[in-house]
């Protein structure tokens, strides 16, 4: 039942968000856009950086594993990344665990050590994303100030709309969440097996200091995020409503869609649509055109993931599994 709920709840949440956004949408616009307005050439070209980002992520992973004495094949790491994205379509966040399992199964890499390197990657990516987000907010601050001024939005007035009961419920949920996290950490912080895994995770996080070629690691990291940005931004040129928007607006929308994956839905289903549509409308795109844009772009980018996953499954099926995993 837990596994079933873990699979169904994110999908139901994503479906609920999509229904709320598109409950009054005319889906004939999608067919018309695909046939008459969308540039299929630009859309297909935009998929190339998406594949590049995953390949670079797999290549970078090899670097973080080497200081720990693990030497998986580069191709296995890339296939593992492809499969991790496909797994996350079914159960959000499980992809990071599944790709470590692929390395253990086919190249005998220590599972706990590979998990540690994944944590290292996430820390690096989060820090870089935070820097990019701060820079974009500062760059586009006048736009947001002007938007709030023109719409009469007042954050102070918004907070004043909270009733005493609303504040009590909000703060209670925050406290309950913090207590739950503390109990969870305390529970899983005991036991020899868990302590050993925690030690391996720590070793993985510290492995960054021992990466053989740190400038190359940084170059791979920048390449990953530039590829992610191009994967999203090139789709602007596929539609007349967004073709004239500059790269700075694309960067703002990219940050919004990247942060939207915090919501645990398959590939940001629903949260991606809402966040990107909101940004596009903020910059003057008609609401219906923005909704059409995010629906088509998300569909194409989501379709790419199982195609790569199936390709990796077929490639790995011809390999012999490792019989003595470390």
XYZ file of C-alpha atoms in Angstrom:
326
model
C 0.000 0.000 0.000
C 2.862 2.378 0.813
C 4.492 1.719 -2.558
C 1.158 2.185 -4.299
C 0.515 5.506 -2.548
C 4.079 6.616 -3.232
C 3.455 6.061 -6.929
C -0.107 7.349 -7.205
C -0.061 10.451 -4.987
C 2.520 12.413 -7.046
C 0.641 11.542 -10.246
C -2.687 12.594 -8.696
C -1.134 15.841 -7.456
C 0.218 16.600 -10.931
C -3.124 15.764 -12.540
C -4.933 18.015 -10.051
C -2.621 20.923 -10.864
C -3.097 20.363 -14.602
C -6.881 20.155 -14.251
C -6.947 23.387 -12.250
C -4.834 25.179 -14.884
C -6.587 23.819 -17.980
C -10.159 23.386 -16.765
C -11.375 26.143 -19.140
C -8.705 25.745 -21.822
C -9.617 25.188 -25.478
C -7.452 22.219 -26.500
C -8.148 22.944 -30.168
C -5.393 25.573 -29.795
C -2.852 22.804 -29.248
C -3.754 21.018 -32.482
C -3.755 24.283 -34.410
C -0.394 25.302 -32.943
C 1.218 21.970 -33.757
C -0.016 22.074 -37.345
C 0.366 25.748 -38.228
C 2.382 27.749 -35.704
C 5.060 25.598 -34.120
C 8.458 25.218 -35.765
C 9.205 21.504 -35.546
C 12.815 22.162 -36.481
C 13.475 24.352 -33.443
C 11.590 21.970 -31.168
C 13.647 18.986 -32.286
C 16.904 20.973 -32.054
C 16.004 21.925 -28.461
C 16.041 18.235 -27.495
C 19.750 17.886 -28.334
C 21.013 19.953 -25.343
C 18.715 17.903 -23.102
C 20.539 14.733 -24.120
C 23.897 16.523 -23.805
C 23.125 17.556 -20.216
C 22.433 13.948 -19.210
C 25.586 12.689 -20.929
C 27.716 15.315 -19.179
C 26.111 14.372 -15.866
C 27.149 10.767 -16.416
C 30.703 11.744 -17.413
C 31.029 14.027 -14.387
C 29.862 11.205 -12.141
C 32.895 9.132 -13.160
C 35.125 11.890 -11.797
C 33.535 11.908 -8.344
C 33.720 8.115 -8.052
C 37.411 7.770 -8.935
C 38.772 9.213 -5.633
C 36.757 6.543 -3.782
C 38.497 3.737 -5.666
C 35.491 3.060 -7.895
C 36.024 2.944 -11.650
C 32.753 2.307 -13.479
C 32.562 2.447 -17.237
C 31.620 5.857 -18.571
C 28.895 4.332 -20.726
C 27.353 2.631 -17.677
C 27.195 5.951 -15.836
C 25.471 7.592 -18.801
C 22.948 4.771 -19.119
C 22.333 4.962 -15.374
C 21.539 8.670 -15.655
C 19.142 8.043 -18.568
C 17.367 5.362 -16.530
C 17.226 7.571 -13.435
C 15.236 10.194 -15.295
C 12.821 7.563 -16.563
C 12.390 6.101 -13.065
C 11.596 9.559 -11.683
C 8.695 9.821 -14.109
C 7.021 7.029 -12.139
C 8.161 7.880 -8.618
C 9.649 11.357 -8.118
C 13.126 11.444 -6.502
C 13.678 7.681 -6.844
C 15.914 8.189 -9.848
C 18.952 9.086 -7.735
C 18.703 5.756 -5.926
C 17.997 3.745 -9.065
C 21.044 5.026 -10.946
C 23.303 3.978 -8.076
C 21.713 0.532 -8.253
C 22.583 0.322 -11.960
C 26.277 0.904 -11.213
C 26.211 -1.725 -8.477
C 24.521 -4.252 -10.732
C 26.659 -3.841 -13.840
C 30.018 -2.486 -12.629
C 30.134 -3.594 -8.976
C 30.308 -0.056 -7.565
C 29.609 0.330 -3.839
C 26.002 1.481 -3.534
C 26.514 3.648 -0.455
C 29.610 5.320 -1.902
C 27.803 6.139 -5.130
C 24.938 7.610 -3.091
C 27.505 9.835 -1.405
C 28.722 11.129 -4.749
C 25.129 11.839 -5.780
C 24.785 13.958 -2.635
C 27.979 15.754 -3.654
C 26.545 16.472 -7.088
C 23.305 17.798 -5.624
C 25.152 20.128 -3.279
C 27.249 21.514 -6.139
C 24.218 21.896 -8.410
C 22.167 23.553 -5.662
C 24.896 26.075 -4.899
C 25.303 26.936 -8.584
C 21.534 27.243 -9.020
C 21.355 29.543 -5.988
C 24.026 31.807 -7.479
C 22.250 31.898 -10.857
C 18.893 32.584 -9.197
C 20.291 35.464 -7.130
C 21.949 36.966 -10.201
C 18.755 36.712 -12.259
C 16.645 38.288 -9.515
C 19.053 41.205 -9.235
C 19.199 41.567 -13.028
C 15.423 41.561 -13.391
C 14.534 43.321 -10.128
C 13.206 46.465 -11.894
C 10.768 44.290 -13.855
C 9.367 42.699 -10.713
C 9.133 46.050 -8.925
C 7.290 47.525 -11.912
C 4.971 44.515 -12.014
C 4.054 44.851 -8.344
C 3.528 48.599 -8.773
C 1.274 48.235 -11.843
C -0.814 45.439 -10.342
C -1.081 47.032 -6.928
C 0.383 43.960 -5.267
C 1.362 44.665 -1.679
C 3.138 41.897 0.226
C 2.381 43.530 3.558
C -1.312 43.625 2.768
C -1.121 39.993 1.665
C 0.302 38.932 5.024
C -2.425 40.932 6.764
C -5.055 38.748 5.102
C -3.958 35.872 7.372
C -6.437 35.376 10.199
C -5.229 34.295 13.658
C -6.479 30.806 12.829
C -4.548 30.846 9.552
C -1.328 31.837 11.289
C -1.875 29.154 13.942
C -2.426 26.420 11.334
C 0.566 27.546 9.254
C 2.945 27.690 12.211
C 1.612 24.383 13.574
C 2.304 22.648 10.251
C 5.807 24.117 10.207
C 6.526 22.865 13.730
C 5.094 19.413 12.953
C 7.274 19.197 9.838
C 10.422 20.145 11.749
C 9.662 17.647 14.529
C 9.001 14.905 11.957
C 12.301 15.573 10.201
C 14.157 15.563 13.546
C 12.589 12.235 14.583
C 13.354 10.762 11.175
C 16.990 11.774 11.374
C 17.241 10.479 14.928
C 15.691 7.143 13.991
C 17.948 6.531 11.029
C 21.023 7.896 12.760
C 21.494 4.698 14.817
C 22.552 1.197 13.878
C 25.826 -0.079 12.553
C 24.653 -0.483 8.970
C 23.228 3.010 8.811
C 26.336 4.489 10.450
C 28.494 2.754 7.842
C 26.316 4.125 5.057
C 26.511 7.600 6.600
C 30.299 7.258 6.668
C 30.333 6.304 2.984
C 28.037 9.201 2.133
C 30.390 11.570 3.968
C 33.316 10.104 2.037
C 31.454 10.733 -1.182
C 30.824 14.350 -0.239
C 34.484 14.865 0.645
C 35.629 13.189 -2.573
C 35.188 16.481 -4.384
C 38.438 17.691 -2.815
C 40.262 14.749 -4.388
C 38.862 15.015 -7.899
C 41.797 14.561 -10.224
C 40.935 17.438 -12.538
C 38.858 20.005 -10.649
C 38.750 22.560 -13.518
C 37.317 19.845 -15.765
C 34.719 19.014 -13.107
C 33.726 22.682 -12.986
C 33.591 22.778 -16.797
C 31.321 19.723 -16.842
C 29.065 21.348 -14.225
C 28.771 24.560 -16.218
C 28.180 22.525 -19.383
C 25.347 20.639 -17.694
C 23.518 23.802 -16.709
C 24.148 25.611 -19.985
C 22.719 22.550 -21.746
C 19.677 22.506 -19.466
C 19.095 26.196 -20.218
C 19.396 25.701 -23.985
C 17.111 22.654 -23.749
C 14.442 25.004 -22.406
C 15.252 28.320 -24.075
C 15.531 27.068 -27.671
C 11.859 26.116 -27.498
C 11.068 29.863 -27.417
C 12.009 30.057 -31.095
C 9.496 27.331 -31.949
C 6.495 29.585 -31.217
C 5.563 33.012 -32.543
C 4.350 34.137 -29.107
C 7.780 33.608 -27.506
C 10.223 33.902 -30.424
C 10.946 37.588 -29.731
C 11.621 37.128 -26.012
C 15.271 37.609 -25.093
C 17.586 35.230 -23.301
C 17.208 37.121 -20.005
C 13.471 36.399 -19.976
C 14.276 32.832 -20.922
C 16.650 32.643 -17.975
C 13.971 33.881 -15.562
C 11.508 31.286 -16.888
C 14.216 28.617 -16.730
C 14.891 29.359 -13.057
C 11.158 29.197 -12.366
C 10.750 25.815 -14.061
C 13.888 24.451 -12.357
C 12.627 25.453 -8.920
C 9.204 23.999 -9.731
C 10.612 20.447 -9.486
C 10.585 20.917 -5.705
C 6.914 19.961 -5.967
C 6.951 16.122 -5.993
C 5.174 15.439 -9.278
C 6.462 13.388 -12.245
C 8.885 15.604 -14.197
C 7.343 18.721 -12.643
C 3.900 17.939 -14.063
C 1.580 20.796 -13.200
C 4.147 22.820 -11.266
C 6.221 23.324 -14.446
C 3.151 24.487 -16.332
C 2.043 26.908 -13.631
C 5.437 28.476 -12.936
C 6.525 28.992 -16.565
C 3.087 30.235 -17.632
C 3.128 32.762 -14.797
C 6.531 34.116 -15.856
C 5.534 34.360 -19.525
C 2.352 36.245 -18.643
C 4.421 38.535 -16.427
C 6.462 39.476 -19.506
C 3.421 40.169 -21.667
C 2.618 36.840 -23.337
C -1.101 36.164 -23.724
C -2.323 33.678 -21.119
C -3.764 31.206 -23.646
C -0.548 31.294 -25.699
C 1.527 30.752 -22.557
C -0.612 27.781 -21.543
C -0.257 26.279 -25.017
C 3.513 26.804 -24.921
C 4.071 25.059 -21.588
C 1.751 22.168 -22.449
C 3.555 21.359 -25.711
C 7.104 21.968 -24.427
C 6.574 19.821 -21.337
C 5.083 17.030 -23.467
C 8.064 16.954 -25.843
C 10.644 17.103 -23.058
C 8.845 14.393 -21.090
C 8.599 12.141 -24.167
C 12.382 12.359 -24.611
C 12.996 10.764 -21.199
C 11.380 7.333 -21.758
C 12.940 7.154 -25.232
C 16.411 7.495 -23.712
C 15.472 5.164 -20.872
C 14.317 2.421 -23.215
C 17.498 2.841 -25.265
C 19.598 2.364 -22.106
C 17.569 -0.659 -21.033
C 18.221 -2.283 -24.396
C 21.930 -1.404 -24.267
C 22.382 -2.749 -20.720
C 20.382 -5.909 -21.429
C 23.275 -7.095 -23.605
C 25.753 -6.735 -20.758
C 26.617 -9.311 -18.131
C 25.762 -8.321 -14.597
C 28.539 -7.949 -12.050
C 28.573 -11.067 -9.889
C 30.709 -9.831 -6.979
C 29.577 -6.298 -6.140
C 31.730 -4.419 -3.674
